Each structure stands twice: as structure tokens, then as C-alpha cells.
Tab-separated table of C-alpha atoms and ligand atoms in Angstrom:
chain	number	residue	atom	x	y	z
A	1	MET	CA	75.522	114.191	81.769
A	2	SER	CA	72.678	111.941	82.884
A	3	ASN	CA	71.018	112.591	86.386
A	4	GLU	CA	70.665	108.795	86.868
A	5	THR	CA	71.826	107.947	90.377
A	6	LEU	CA	75.189	106.108	90.053
A	7	GLN	CA	75.242	102.544	91.287
A	8	ALA	CA	78.146	100.391	92.502
A	9	ILE	CA	79.281	98.004	89.862
A	10	ARG	CA	77.287	94.588	89.908
A	11	GLY	CA	79.105	92.002	91.990
A	12	MET	CA	80.923	94.531	94.002
A	13	ASN	CA	79.417	95.475	97.387
A	14	ASP	CA	79.457	98.333	99.730
A	15	ILE	CA	79.924	97.276	103.206
A	16	LEU	CA	77.504	99.555	105.305
A	17	PRO	CA	78.418	100.634	108.842
A	18	ASP	CA	76.108	98.041	110.643
A	19	GLU	CA	77.775	95.173	108.831
A	20	ALA	CA	81.189	96.724	109.030
A	21	GLU	CA	80.982	96.429	112.813
A	22	LEU	CA	80.876	92.552	111.986
A	23	TRP	CA	83.869	92.899	109.670
A	24	LEU	CA	85.900	94.779	112.313
A	25	TRP	CA	85.139	92.111	114.953
A	26	PHE	CA	86.137	89.463	112.575
A	27	GLU	CA	89.299	90.949	111.505
A	28	GLU	CA	90.536	91.266	115.041
A	29	VAL	CA	89.535	87.728	115.912
A	30	VAL	CA	91.538	86.675	112.712
A	31	ARG	CA	94.481	88.863	113.694
A	32	ASP	CA	94.741	87.144	117.134
A	33	TRP	CA	94.382	83.734	115.655
A	34	LEU	CA	97.138	84.257	113.017
A	35	ALA	CA	99.624	85.856	115.783
A	36	SER	CA	98.942	82.851	117.770
A	37	TYR	CA	100.495	80.678	115.076
A	38	GLY	CA	103.460	83.197	114.465
A	39	TYR	CA	102.096	84.402	111.119
A	40	ARG	CA	103.033	87.775	109.968
A	41	ASN	CA	101.434	90.312	107.750
A	42	ILE	CA	102.322	91.036	104.239
A	43	ARG	CA	100.651	93.613	101.800
A	44	MET	CA	100.866	93.540	98.149
A	45	PRO	CA	99.526	95.756	95.509
A	46	LEU	CA	95.900	95.072	94.078
A	47	VAL	CA	97.330	95.320	90.428
A	48	GLU	CA	100.050	93.012	89.184
A	49	PRO	CA	101.422	92.323	85.649
A	50	THR	CA	98.935	89.951	83.920
A	51	GLY	CA	101.829	87.586	83.057
A	52	LEU	CA	102.240	86.792	86.829
A	53	PHE	CA	98.694	85.283	87.092
A	54	LYS	CA	98.961	83.380	83.748
A	55	ARG	CA	102.218	82.023	84.873
A	56	ALA	CA	101.087	80.924	88.537
A	57	ILE	CA	97.423	80.112	88.092
A	58	GLY	CA	97.811	78.561	84.613
A	59	GLU	CA	96.621	79.554	81.182
A	60	VAL	CA	93.861	76.916	80.930
A	61	THR	CA	91.902	77.560	84.167
A	62	ASP	CA	88.598	79.409	84.518
A	63	ILE	CA	90.294	82.390	86.307
A	64	VAL	CA	92.778	83.270	83.654
A	65	GLU	CA	90.548	82.380	80.621
A	66	LYS	CA	87.421	84.237	81.729
A	67	GLU	CA	87.558	85.863	85.083
A	68	MET	CA	90.339	88.335	85.174
A	69	TYR	CA	89.850	92.069	85.192
A	70	SER	CA	92.840	92.852	82.794
A	71	PHE	CA	93.491	96.120	81.138
A	72	GLU	CA	96.364	97.823	79.232
A	73	ASP	CA	97.882	100.745	81.262
A	74	SER	CA	96.998	103.651	78.879
A	75	LEU	CA	100.134	105.446	79.753
A	76	ASN	CA	102.898	102.727	78.870
A	77	GLY	CA	100.997	99.991	77.278
A	78	ASP	CA	101.859	97.526	80.050
A	79	GLN	CA	99.249	94.533	80.560
A	80	LEU	CA	97.777	94.720	84.108
A	81	THR	CA	95.280	92.760	86.129
A	82	LEU	CA	93.322	93.292	89.359
A	83	ARG	CA	94.485	90.322	91.421
A	84	PRO	CA	92.131	87.462	91.479
A	85	GLU	CA	93.808	85.751	94.283
A	86	GLY	CA	96.818	86.462	96.513
A	87	THR	CA	99.134	83.531	96.471
A	88	ALA	CA	100.854	84.586	93.078
A	89	SER	CA	101.337	88.185	94.471
A	90	CYS	CA	102.564	86.811	97.838
A	91	VAL	CA	105.106	84.582	96.228
A	92	ARG	CA	106.214	87.323	93.869
A	93	ALA	CA	106.874	89.635	96.779
A	94	VAL	CA	108.764	87.016	98.686
A	95	LEU	CA	111.197	86.296	95.745
A	96	GLN	CA	111.388	89.948	94.755
A	97	HIS	CA	112.555	90.941	98.259
A	98	ASN	CA	114.473	87.863	99.003
A	99	LEU	CA	112.538	86.972	102.078
A	100	LEU	CA	113.388	83.187	101.795
A	101	TYR	CA	117.207	83.979	101.985
A	102	ASN	CA	117.807	82.693	105.377
A	103	ALA	CA	114.585	81.568	107.033
A	104	PRO	CA	111.177	80.078	106.170
A	105	GLN	CA	108.170	82.443	106.261
A	106	ARG	CA	104.776	82.309	107.799
A	107	LEU	CA	102.822	84.994	105.971
A	108	TYR	CA	99.131	86.136	105.832
A	109	TYR	CA	97.421	88.941	103.874
A	110	SER	CA	93.717	90.043	103.651
A	111	GLY	CA	91.840	92.272	101.267
A	112	PRO	CA	89.794	92.351	97.994
A	113	MET	CA	90.220	90.122	95.034
A	114	PHE	CA	88.511	90.602	91.650
A	115	ARG	CA	87.023	87.822	89.578
A	116	HIS	CA	84.467	88.560	86.846
A	117	GLU	CA	82.111	85.527	87.619
A	118	ARG	CA	78.294	85.497	87.676
A	119	PRO	CA	77.190	87.137	90.793
A	120	GLN	CA	74.922	85.289	93.160
A	121	LYS	CA	74.819	84.710	96.855
A	122	GLY	CA	78.210	83.991	98.142
A	123	ARG	CA	79.942	84.709	94.772
A	124	TYR	CA	81.091	88.257	94.048
A	125	ARG	CA	83.158	90.162	91.580
A	126	GLN	CA	84.971	91.881	94.421
A	127	PHE	CA	85.183	89.578	97.312
A	128	HIS	CA	87.715	89.407	100.238
A	129	GLN	CA	90.065	86.755	101.262
A	130	VAL	CA	92.292	86.041	104.324
A	131	GLY	CA	95.303	84.255	102.736
A	132	VAL	CA	97.870	82.324	104.681
A	133	GLU	CA	101.109	81.390	103.136
A	134	ALA	CA	104.009	79.126	104.658
A	135	LEU	CA	106.916	79.320	102.442
A	136	GLY	CA	110.000	77.153	102.805
A	137	PHE	CA	108.496	74.174	104.697
A	138	THR	CA	108.309	70.671	103.149
A	139	GLY	CA	105.771	69.391	105.460
A	140	PRO	CA	103.789	67.211	106.177
A	141	ASP	CA	103.772	69.106	109.610
A	142	ILE	CA	103.083	72.508	108.203
A	143	ASP	CA	100.318	71.000	106.061
A	144	ALA	CA	98.624	69.430	109.120
A	145	GLU	CA	99.294	72.644	111.192
A	146	GLN	CA	97.407	74.778	108.735
A	147	ILE	CA	94.472	72.632	108.659
A	148	LEU	CA	94.488	72.571	112.339
A	149	MET	CA	94.718	76.129	112.519
A	150	CYS	CA	91.534	76.536	110.456
A	151	ALA	CA	89.661	74.007	112.756
A	152	ARG	CA	90.741	76.148	115.788
A	153	LEU	CA	89.182	79.269	113.956
A	154	TRP	CA	85.972	77.657	113.215
A	155	LYS	CA	85.858	76.691	116.837
A	156	LYS	CA	86.649	80.145	117.868
A	157	LEU	CA	83.888	81.477	115.764
A	158	GLY	CA	81.425	78.994	117.008
A	159	LEU	CA	81.025	77.303	113.562
A	160	SER	CA	79.975	73.725	113.803
A	161	ASP	CA	78.579	73.066	110.068
A	162	VAL	CA	81.766	72.900	108.328
A	163	THR	CA	83.440	69.634	107.206
A	164	LEU	CA	86.888	69.104	105.711
A	165	GLN	CA	87.515	67.441	102.381
A	166	LEU	CA	91.214	66.374	101.722
A	167	ASN	CA	92.978	64.929	98.840
A	168	THR	CA	96.651	64.561	97.408
A	169	LEU	CA	97.616	65.556	93.876
A	170	GLY	CA	100.959	63.867	94.135
A	171	ASP	CA	104.089	65.031	92.340
A	172	ALA	CA	104.773	66.355	88.904
A	173	GLU	CA	105.900	62.901	87.520
A	174	ALA	CA	102.894	61.140	88.915
A	175	ARG	CA	100.543	63.636	87.470
A	176	LEU	CA	102.104	63.578	83.941
A	177	ARG	CA	101.711	59.812	84.045
A	178	HIS	CA	98.114	60.254	85.117
A	179	ARG	CA	97.578	62.952	82.546
A	180	ALA	CA	98.407	60.699	79.735
A	181	LYS	CA	96.350	57.797	80.958
A	182	LEU	CA	93.447	60.407	81.374
A	183	ILE	CA	93.932	61.784	77.928
A	184	ALA	CA	93.758	58.233	76.489
A	185	TYR	CA	90.645	57.345	78.498
A	186	PHE	CA	88.643	60.529	77.539
A	187	GLU	CA	89.693	60.017	73.833
A	188	GLN	CA	88.180	56.446	74.127
A	189	ASN	CA	84.979	58.267	75.445
A	190	LEU	CA	85.153	61.128	73.291
A	191	ALA	CA	81.371	60.844	72.310
A	192	LEU	CA	80.411	61.305	76.114
A	193	LEU	CA	82.412	64.481	76.561
A	194	ASP	CA	80.720	67.900	76.304
A	195	ALA	CA	82.128	71.029	74.534
A	196	GLU	CA	84.227	72.272	77.534
A	197	ALA	CA	85.631	68.879	78.052
A	198	VAL	CA	86.747	68.527	74.655
A	199	ARG	CA	88.357	71.864	74.670
A	200	ARG	CA	90.238	70.971	77.766
A	201	LEU	CA	91.064	67.514	76.624
A	202	HIS	CA	94.694	68.164	75.783
A	203	SER	CA	95.111	71.593	77.449
A	204	ASN	CA	94.024	70.515	81.260
A	205	PRO	CA	92.470	67.131	81.214
A	206	LEU	CA	92.539	66.981	85.006
A	207	ARG	CA	89.785	69.666	85.188
A	208	ILE	CA	87.388	67.571	83.386
A	209	LEU	CA	87.187	65.494	86.480
A	210	ASP	CA	85.930	68.652	88.153
A	211	SER	CA	82.893	68.911	85.722
A	212	LYS	CA	79.410	69.166	87.103
A	213	ASN	CA	77.700	67.903	84.013
A	214	PRO	CA	75.408	65.140	85.167
A	215	ALA	CA	75.754	63.350	81.758
A	216	MET	CA	79.416	62.869	82.295
A	217	GLN	CA	79.473	61.733	85.992
A	218	ALA	CA	79.442	57.952	85.342
A	219	MET	CA	82.258	58.089	82.791
A	220	ILE	CA	84.292	60.563	85.088
A	221	GLU	CA	83.879	58.253	88.011
A	222	ALA	CA	85.295	55.337	86.061
A	223	ALA	CA	88.309	57.551	84.859
A	224	PRO	CA	91.916	56.341	85.721
A	225	LYS	CA	92.597	57.416	89.355
A	226	LEU	CA	95.703	59.551	90.218
A	227	MET	CA	96.027	57.578	93.551
A	228	ALA	CA	97.246	54.678	91.388
A	229	GLU	CA	100.098	56.718	89.995
A	230	LEU	CA	101.429	58.267	93.329
A	231	ASP	CA	104.897	57.313	94.453
A	232	GLU	CA	106.041	56.228	97.730
A	233	ALA	CA	107.187	59.666	99.035
A	234	ALA	CA	103.874	61.562	98.247
A	235	LEU	CA	101.859	58.600	99.733
A	236	THR	CA	103.895	58.803	102.924
A	237	HIS	CA	103.509	62.667	102.970
A	238	PHE	CA	99.802	62.185	102.706
A	239	ALA	CA	99.634	59.506	105.264
A	240	ALA	CA	101.488	61.574	107.925
A	241	VAL	CA	99.170	64.654	107.180
A	242	GLN	CA	96.268	62.463	107.855
A	243	ALA	CA	97.767	60.844	111.077
A	244	ILE	CA	98.331	64.296	112.624
A	245	LEU	CA	94.824	65.278	111.896
A	246	THR	CA	93.464	62.126	113.450
A	247	GLN	CA	95.603	62.517	116.424
A	248	HIS	CA	94.103	65.936	117.062
A	249	GLY	CA	90.538	64.828	116.429
A	250	VAL	CA	90.083	66.700	113.064
A	251	ALA	CA	87.558	64.783	111.139
A	252	PHE	CA	88.062	64.660	107.212
A	253	GLU	CA	86.734	62.989	104.172
A	254	ILE	CA	89.170	61.882	101.452
A	255	ASN	CA	87.734	63.164	98.194
A	256	PRO	CA	89.735	62.051	95.265
A	257	ARG	CA	87.823	64.354	92.841
A	258	LEU	CA	89.081	67.442	94.735
A	259	VAL	CA	91.476	68.832	92.172
A	260	ARG	CA	91.143	72.760	92.814
A	261	GLY	CA	90.712	75.426	90.181
A	262	LEU	CA	94.236	76.760	90.038
A	263	ASP	CA	97.205	74.796	88.578
A	264	TYR	CA	99.900	75.413	91.233
A	265	TYR	CA	99.011	72.765	93.427
A	266	ASN	CA	100.790	69.423	94.280
A	267	ARG	CA	100.397	66.764	96.988
A	268	THR	CA	97.985	68.036	99.861
A	269	VAL	CA	94.903	69.968	98.888
A	270	PHE	CA	91.883	70.736	101.034
A	271	GLU	CA	88.676	72.558	101.249
A	272	TRP	CA	86.334	73.504	104.069
A	273	VAL	CA	82.769	73.178	103.029
A	274	THR	CA	79.323	73.739	104.490
A	275	THR	CA	75.883	72.828	103.197
A	276	ARG	CA	74.532	76.022	104.548
A	277	LEU	CA	75.400	78.343	101.852
A	278	GLY	CA	73.767	76.651	98.959
A	279	ALA	CA	76.161	76.152	95.704
A	280	GLN	CA	78.852	78.471	97.276
A	281	GLY	CA	79.578	76.215	100.104
A	282	THR	CA	83.439	76.315	100.159
A	283	ILE	CA	84.527	78.645	102.868
A	284	CYS	CA	88.139	78.032	102.881
A	285	ALA	CA	90.620	76.098	100.451
A	286	GLY	CA	94.270	75.645	99.606
A	287	GLY	CA	97.197	73.379	99.501
A	288	ARG	CA	100.705	72.738	98.688
A	289	TYR	CA	102.470	74.502	95.872
A	290	ASP	CA	106.030	73.168	95.798
A	291	GLY	CA	106.636	74.156	92.251
A	292	LEU	CA	105.238	77.610	92.096
A	293	LEU	CA	108.358	79.585	93.330
A	294	GLU	CA	110.534	78.184	90.524
A	295	GLN	CA	107.615	78.574	88.115
A	296	ILE	CA	107.514	82.039	88.366
A	297	GLY	CA	111.192	82.657	88.081
A	298	GLY	CA	112.870	81.974	91.880
A	299	LYS	CA	114.763	79.480	93.392
A	300	ALA	CA	112.734	76.419	94.242
A	301	ALA	CA	111.251	76.240	97.603
A	302	PRO	CA	108.342	74.174	98.893
A	303	ALA	CA	105.127	75.999	100.187
A	304	MET	CA	101.797	75.464	101.586
A	305	GLY	CA	98.874	77.885	101.947
A	306	PHE	CA	95.092	78.595	101.991
A	307	ALA	CA	92.741	81.349	101.703
A	308	MET	CA	89.226	81.924	103.053
A	309	GLY	CA	86.335	83.866	101.718
A	310	ILE	CA	85.307	86.522	104.291
A	311	GLU	CA	81.845	87.142	102.915
A	312	ARG	CA	80.994	83.468	102.952
A	313	LEU	CA	82.299	83.135	106.322
A	314	LEU	CA	80.296	86.109	107.611
A	315	VAL	CA	77.051	84.847	106.142
A	316	LEU	CA	77.640	81.624	107.596
A	317	LEU	CA	78.173	83.291	111.185
A	318	GLN	CA	74.934	85.179	110.766
A	319	GLU	CA	72.938	82.254	109.636
A	320	ALA	CA	74.163	80.652	112.736
A	321	GLY	CA	72.474	83.193	114.721
A	322	MET	CA	75.347	85.503	115.512
A	323	PRO	CA	74.009	89.008	116.106
A	324	LEU	CA	75.587	92.127	114.466
A	325	PRO	CA	78.047	93.508	117.128
A	326	LYS	CA	77.007	96.997	118.294
A	327	PRO	CA	79.300	100.049	118.258
A	328	LYS	CA	80.938	100.575	121.558
A	329	ILE	CA	80.303	104.189	122.657
A	330	ASP	CA	80.901	105.119	126.126
A	331	VAL	CA	79.690	108.789	126.528
A	332	TYR	CA	77.377	110.914	124.562
A	333	VAL	CA	77.754	114.755	125.326
A	334	VAL	CA	74.552	116.641	125.330
A	335	HIS	CA	74.719	120.530	125.723
A	336	GLN	CA	72.802	123.474	125.221
A	337	GLY	CA	73.824	127.130	125.378
A	338	GLU	CA	77.246	128.966	124.439
A	339	LEU	CA	78.981	128.405	127.871
A	340	ALA	CA	77.767	124.858	127.729
A	341	ALA	CA	79.009	124.172	124.204
A	342	ASN	CA	82.635	125.295	125.253
A	343	LEU	CA	82.541	123.001	128.222
A	344	ALA	CA	81.348	120.089	126.328
A	345	PHE	CA	84.224	120.418	123.877
A	346	VAL	CA	86.752	120.558	126.640
A	347	LEU	CA	84.989	117.686	128.430
A	348	ALA	CA	84.750	115.468	125.328
A	349	GLU	CA	88.575	115.815	124.764
A	350	GLN	CA	89.346	115.130	128.461
A	351	LEU	CA	87.448	111.869	128.215
A	352	ARG	CA	89.113	110.829	125.135
A	353	ASP	CA	92.331	111.512	126.861
A	354	LEU	CA	91.151	108.860	129.561
A	355	GLY	CA	90.629	106.360	126.592
A	356	LEU	CA	86.984	106.653	126.380
A	357	ARG	CA	84.832	106.628	123.288
A	358	VAL	CA	82.882	109.760	123.092
A	359	ILE	CA	80.412	111.391	120.789
A	360	LEU	CA	79.976	115.064	121.118
A	361	HIS	CA	76.742	116.178	119.988
A	362	CYS	CA	76.872	118.359	117.101
A	363	GLY	CA	74.127	120.288	115.371
A	364	GLY	CA	72.214	121.866	118.079
A	365	GLY	CA	68.553	120.867	119.075
A	366	SER	CA	66.548	120.646	122.271
A	367	PHE	CA	67.781	118.563	125.169
A	368	LYS	CA	64.886	115.989	124.444
A	369	SER	CA	66.004	115.523	120.786
A	370	GLN	CA	69.846	115.182	121.792
A	371	MET	CA	68.834	112.532	124.433
A	372	LYS	CA	67.071	110.711	121.793
A	373	LYS	CA	70.261	110.689	119.705
A	374	ALA	CA	72.182	109.835	122.833
A	375	ASP	CA	69.894	106.670	123.380
A	376	ALA	CA	70.122	105.670	119.605
A	377	SER	CA	74.034	105.771	119.818
A	378	GLY	CA	74.047	102.913	122.191
A	379	ALA	CA	76.275	105.066	124.639
A	380	LYS	CA	76.513	103.846	128.090
A	381	LEU	CA	76.258	107.318	129.748
A	382	ALA	CA	74.779	110.746	128.683
A	383	ALA	CA	77.013	113.760	129.952
A	384	VAL	CA	74.473	116.536	130.159
A	385	ILE	CA	75.691	120.105	130.344
A	386	GLY	CA	73.165	123.056	130.486
A	387	ASP	CA	73.865	126.698	131.355
A	388	ASP	CA	73.240	125.772	135.221
A	389	GLU	CA	76.134	122.982	135.022
A	390	ALA	CA	78.374	125.140	132.882
A	391	ALA	CA	78.323	128.043	135.282
A	392	VAL	CA	79.865	125.939	137.978
A	393	ASN	CA	82.304	123.778	135.761
A	394	GLU	CA	79.904	120.715	136.387
A	395	VAL	CA	78.171	117.899	134.455
A	396	SER	CA	75.214	115.776	135.014
A	397	LEU	CA	75.961	112.069	134.382
A	398	LYS	CA	72.979	109.839	133.306
A	399	PRO	CA	73.170	106.241	132.670
A	400	MET	CA	71.241	105.416	129.661
A	401	GLN	CA	70.083	102.076	131.024
A	402	GLY	CA	68.408	103.844	134.036
A	403	GLY	CA	69.733	104.659	137.423
A	404	ALA	CA	70.144	107.999	139.206
A	405	GLN	CA	71.557	110.907	137.443
A	406	ILE	CA	74.420	112.384	139.315
A	407	ARG	CA	76.010	115.793	139.210
A	408	VAL	CA	79.876	115.814	139.227
A	409	SER	CA	82.572	118.560	138.822
A	410	VAL	CA	84.443	118.256	135.526
A	411	GLN	CA	87.902	118.113	137.283
A	412	ASN	CA	87.001	114.749	138.885
A	413	ILE	CA	84.890	113.326	136.356
A	414	GLY	CA	87.387	110.481	135.417
A	415	ALA	CA	87.071	108.271	138.353
A	416	THR	CA	83.064	108.556	138.482
A	417	ILE	CA	82.646	107.828	134.775
A	418	ASN	CA	85.005	104.758	134.976
A	419	LYS	CA	83.075	103.676	138.051
A	420	LEU	CA	79.663	104.160	136.170
A	421	ILE	CA	80.785	102.474	133.096
A	422	LYS	CA	82.019	99.477	134.847
A	423	GLN	CA	78.747	99.075	136.534
A	424	GLU	CA	77.085	98.757	133.161
B	1	HAM	P1	90.295	79.855	95.637
B	1	HAM	O1	89.751	78.382	96.140
B	1	HAM	O2	90.088	80.217	94.493
B	1	HAM	O3	91.767	79.670	96.355
B	1	HAM	O4	89.635	80.873	96.829
B	1	HAM	C1	89.767	80.760	98.099
B	1	HAM	C2	88.297	81.001	98.903
B	1	HAM	O5	87.938	82.461	98.503
B	1	HAM	C3	87.092	80.050	98.121
B	1	HAM	O6	87.011	78.931	98.977
B	1	HAM	C4	86.078	81.093	98.624
B	1	HAM	O7	85.635	81.092	99.955
B	1	HAM	C5	86.497	82.466	98.292
B	1	HAM	N1	86.105	83.035	97.114
B	1	HAM	C6	86.716	82.711	95.732
B	1	HAM	N2	85.985	83.263	94.794
B	1	HAM	C7	84.879	83.831	95.449
B	1	HAM	C8	83.880	84.768	94.845
B	1	HAM	N3	83.915	84.999	93.543
B	1	HAM	N4	83.133	85.331	95.737
B	1	HAM	C9	83.133	85.001	97.158
B	1	HAM	N5	84.186	84.397	97.527
B	1	HAM	C10	85.173	83.714	96.684
B	1	HAM	C11	92.689	80.696	96.142
B	1	HAM	O8	92.386	81.822	95.908
B	1	HAM	C12	93.997	80.329	96.564
B	1	HAM	N6	95.023	81.567	96.483
B	1	HAM	C13	94.245	79.752	98.089
B	1	HAM	C14	95.463	79.443	98.507
B	1	HAM	C15	96.373	80.162	99.172
B	1	HAM	N7	96.134	78.303	98.084
B	1	HAM	C16	97.544	78.390	98.546
B	1	HAM	N8	97.510	79.498	99.251
């Protein structure tokens, strides 16, 4: 066996304790925010049958064609995939457990997703999303509410550099008409298409509109517009979403080229973008997927959702000057001598009974070196126990930010500690 130090897989990151403080803080903010809109948590497996993603996301998408971590279960030969996103799994779970039987559902999940992309800043192979799905709602109210929700979160997080891009993809019939016109148009311009576009010409012509190839931009700009094919119902829906956003002061830009990289969308689609993260500027994206439930074998029901990339959001927060939150420790217990060690154990447990966060010094060492550790821990107080104190069941409390040391009996320590901590 090689002695080489083992490394994490490229594009799959460790989140070390200092940074994890930020994640914990963020997760708490997000939990409160979701609860304030009545969304409830759902947790799905990280691994699903490959067929689920093929059917939901679409065979001719970057995700399904090139980015999925798929493998054969060596025990039974099943084709499995590490989830590249959460919507397909969430819908599968809702259908499997008949959650839509009597009532629509507002659900959210969070956790790792896996895509075999080329890693760069803001783009990873294991990344984390918070996903939000409202199932059983026809909109446009829920569409607008989800977008307003995002705006509220950005405000709560203190993010100002994010803008909203909005589009409608219309309904299936309009998209079929548009697709036929697009194919005809691209066939007329065959000489201008790159290899990727030629490959997608008949399988997924809409995605050609998403191409970043500068040589194709003018031709794409002049391509037939979906907007021209939309029927009255889809246009009314889109207008109503915009009206609610405007009424609530949420600015947006209509971007007719916003088509999204997953095939399940119809009508409202949106992305929140920032220019502060370079090429990976989309921090949150989603839309309506009224056809998906039926497409994966359930009874038809309308739905709308979005997901945000946690890594991107946290980088954005830090770039906006947000400091890493500090761990919150109330008391660090310093002790020396056998009698003192016994009392230190008792004291630490007693303080935890009071709801305090306590580090009991372990591993010995001089008072001086223990005090250094107490300082580095960020604790508000050091509780110091030497043989003197232990002999009379007392503790010396020392505020770490300065202030007089006071000696108190272990029995009455709760009130004194609470007072000292509140003064901090
Ligand atoms: P998505 O646009 O593929 O949509 O991903 C949503 C967000 O996840 C992106 O805007 C981005 O912030 C983050 N993200 C995606 N790929 C990566 C990556 N490789 N590294 C870091 N962050 C990434 C969906 O996944 C849909 N399921 C959203 C949805 C929910 N639509 C309806 N409901």
C-alpha cells in the first residue's frame, strides 16, 4: 500500500470547523425563514435509480449526458446515481407516499448534490443546495411568493448585489410550435452552428439558445421567439407574477434567453444572479414544473420550486464583508491537582445542566498554559480550581475580557455565572 497522504476527491470539499460555524449560522437563518412561510422539511436518499433523473431532468441535458455519478450496484446490478439535484427525488417521494392526496405541500430539503463538472471557484462536484418545492399549486400567487421569499432572504442576509432574471417558457403546445420553428430556422443556418448545436438540433434545439459561443450570438439573437407562440393563459399567468413582484417592490429583468438547464420547466422560470462571483454568478434558480409529476408516473399536479447553491451564497456573504461567526463558549474550566480535577468534572456537568456551553480542560498542563487555551477558546469566563479552592468546594471565576476575579461556592455558582455572562 502506498504511503502517500490520501486527499479528498477533486471538487469535493471538506468544510473545516471555522467555516462550519458560518454554515451552522446560515442553516439556522434558513430554517427560520422557511418556517416563516410554512415550508416543512423532507429528507430523501442521496442515491436514486438512474432512470429517475433521466426521466425528470431530460436525456439531452448536460447533467444527464455528462455530469451524473452513475454506477451499477455490484450486488444486484441496479443502475444507480448520486443525486445531481433534489427536485426529481422530492417529487418521487411525494408520489411514492401519496403526500398530495388531500392537500398541496410546501416542502424543503437541503444537502449535498453531485455533478461531475469541471471544478472552479463556485463550481464543485459535491455542492450543497437548499431546495424549496410547492406542489399542488397552480399559481401565479405561489410563483410570486417564492420569488418574494428569496428577496426576503437576501435582505435578511444583508446581500444587495443580487438581481432577478425572469422568463416564461409557456406551456407544452406553445413550446412544440416554437421548437418546430426553431429547428427550421437552425436548419436554414446550419453553416453557423457549432458541433454541439448540430448535435442538439433535433434532440433539444431550445438549449442552443443557451450557447455561449460568441460566433453564434447574432444568429441566436434573431431566432424565432417563444414569446410569439405563447397562448393567452400563459401570458396572463406571467403578467400576474410580474404584477405581484412590482406591487412588492421586487425589481426584475425579463430575459427571454433564460431557458434553464433542466427540461422539466414550463411557464415561470427565474434566476438570481450576482456579478461578484465571476462566471458562477447564479446563486438561486428555479421555476414551474407542471408536467413533472405525470412525467414520472404520478397523477398530474402543478408545482413550482427553486434551489440555491449554499457555497456560492456563503462566498458572496464573505465577499460582502461578513466575518466568520465565532464559536460560543461560556465557560472554560481550568484545574490542577486530583481533588480539583474531580470538582472540575462535577462543576462542568452542573453548568451544562444550567444550559451553559462549557469546555472542561483535558490533558493537564500548568495553569498558565491552560489559561492560554481558555483565552483561545473564546470563552467568556474561566472557572479556575486549584487545591485551595477544591478543599473548600469553591471556584474562582475570571472574566476573560478583564475584570476582577471572584471566588464563589460551587453550590451558588449558577446565579453569579449568569450575572457575569450577561455583563459580557
Ligand atoms: P440548478 O439551476 O441546476 O437547479 O441549481 C440550482 C443552484 O445550485 C444553482 O443556481 C447554483 O447556485 C447551485 N449549483 C448548481 N450546480 C453547482 C455546482 N456544480 N457547484 C456549486 N453550486 C452549484 C436545480 O438544481 C433545480 N432542482 C432547482 C429547482 C427546484 N427547480 C425547481 N425546484
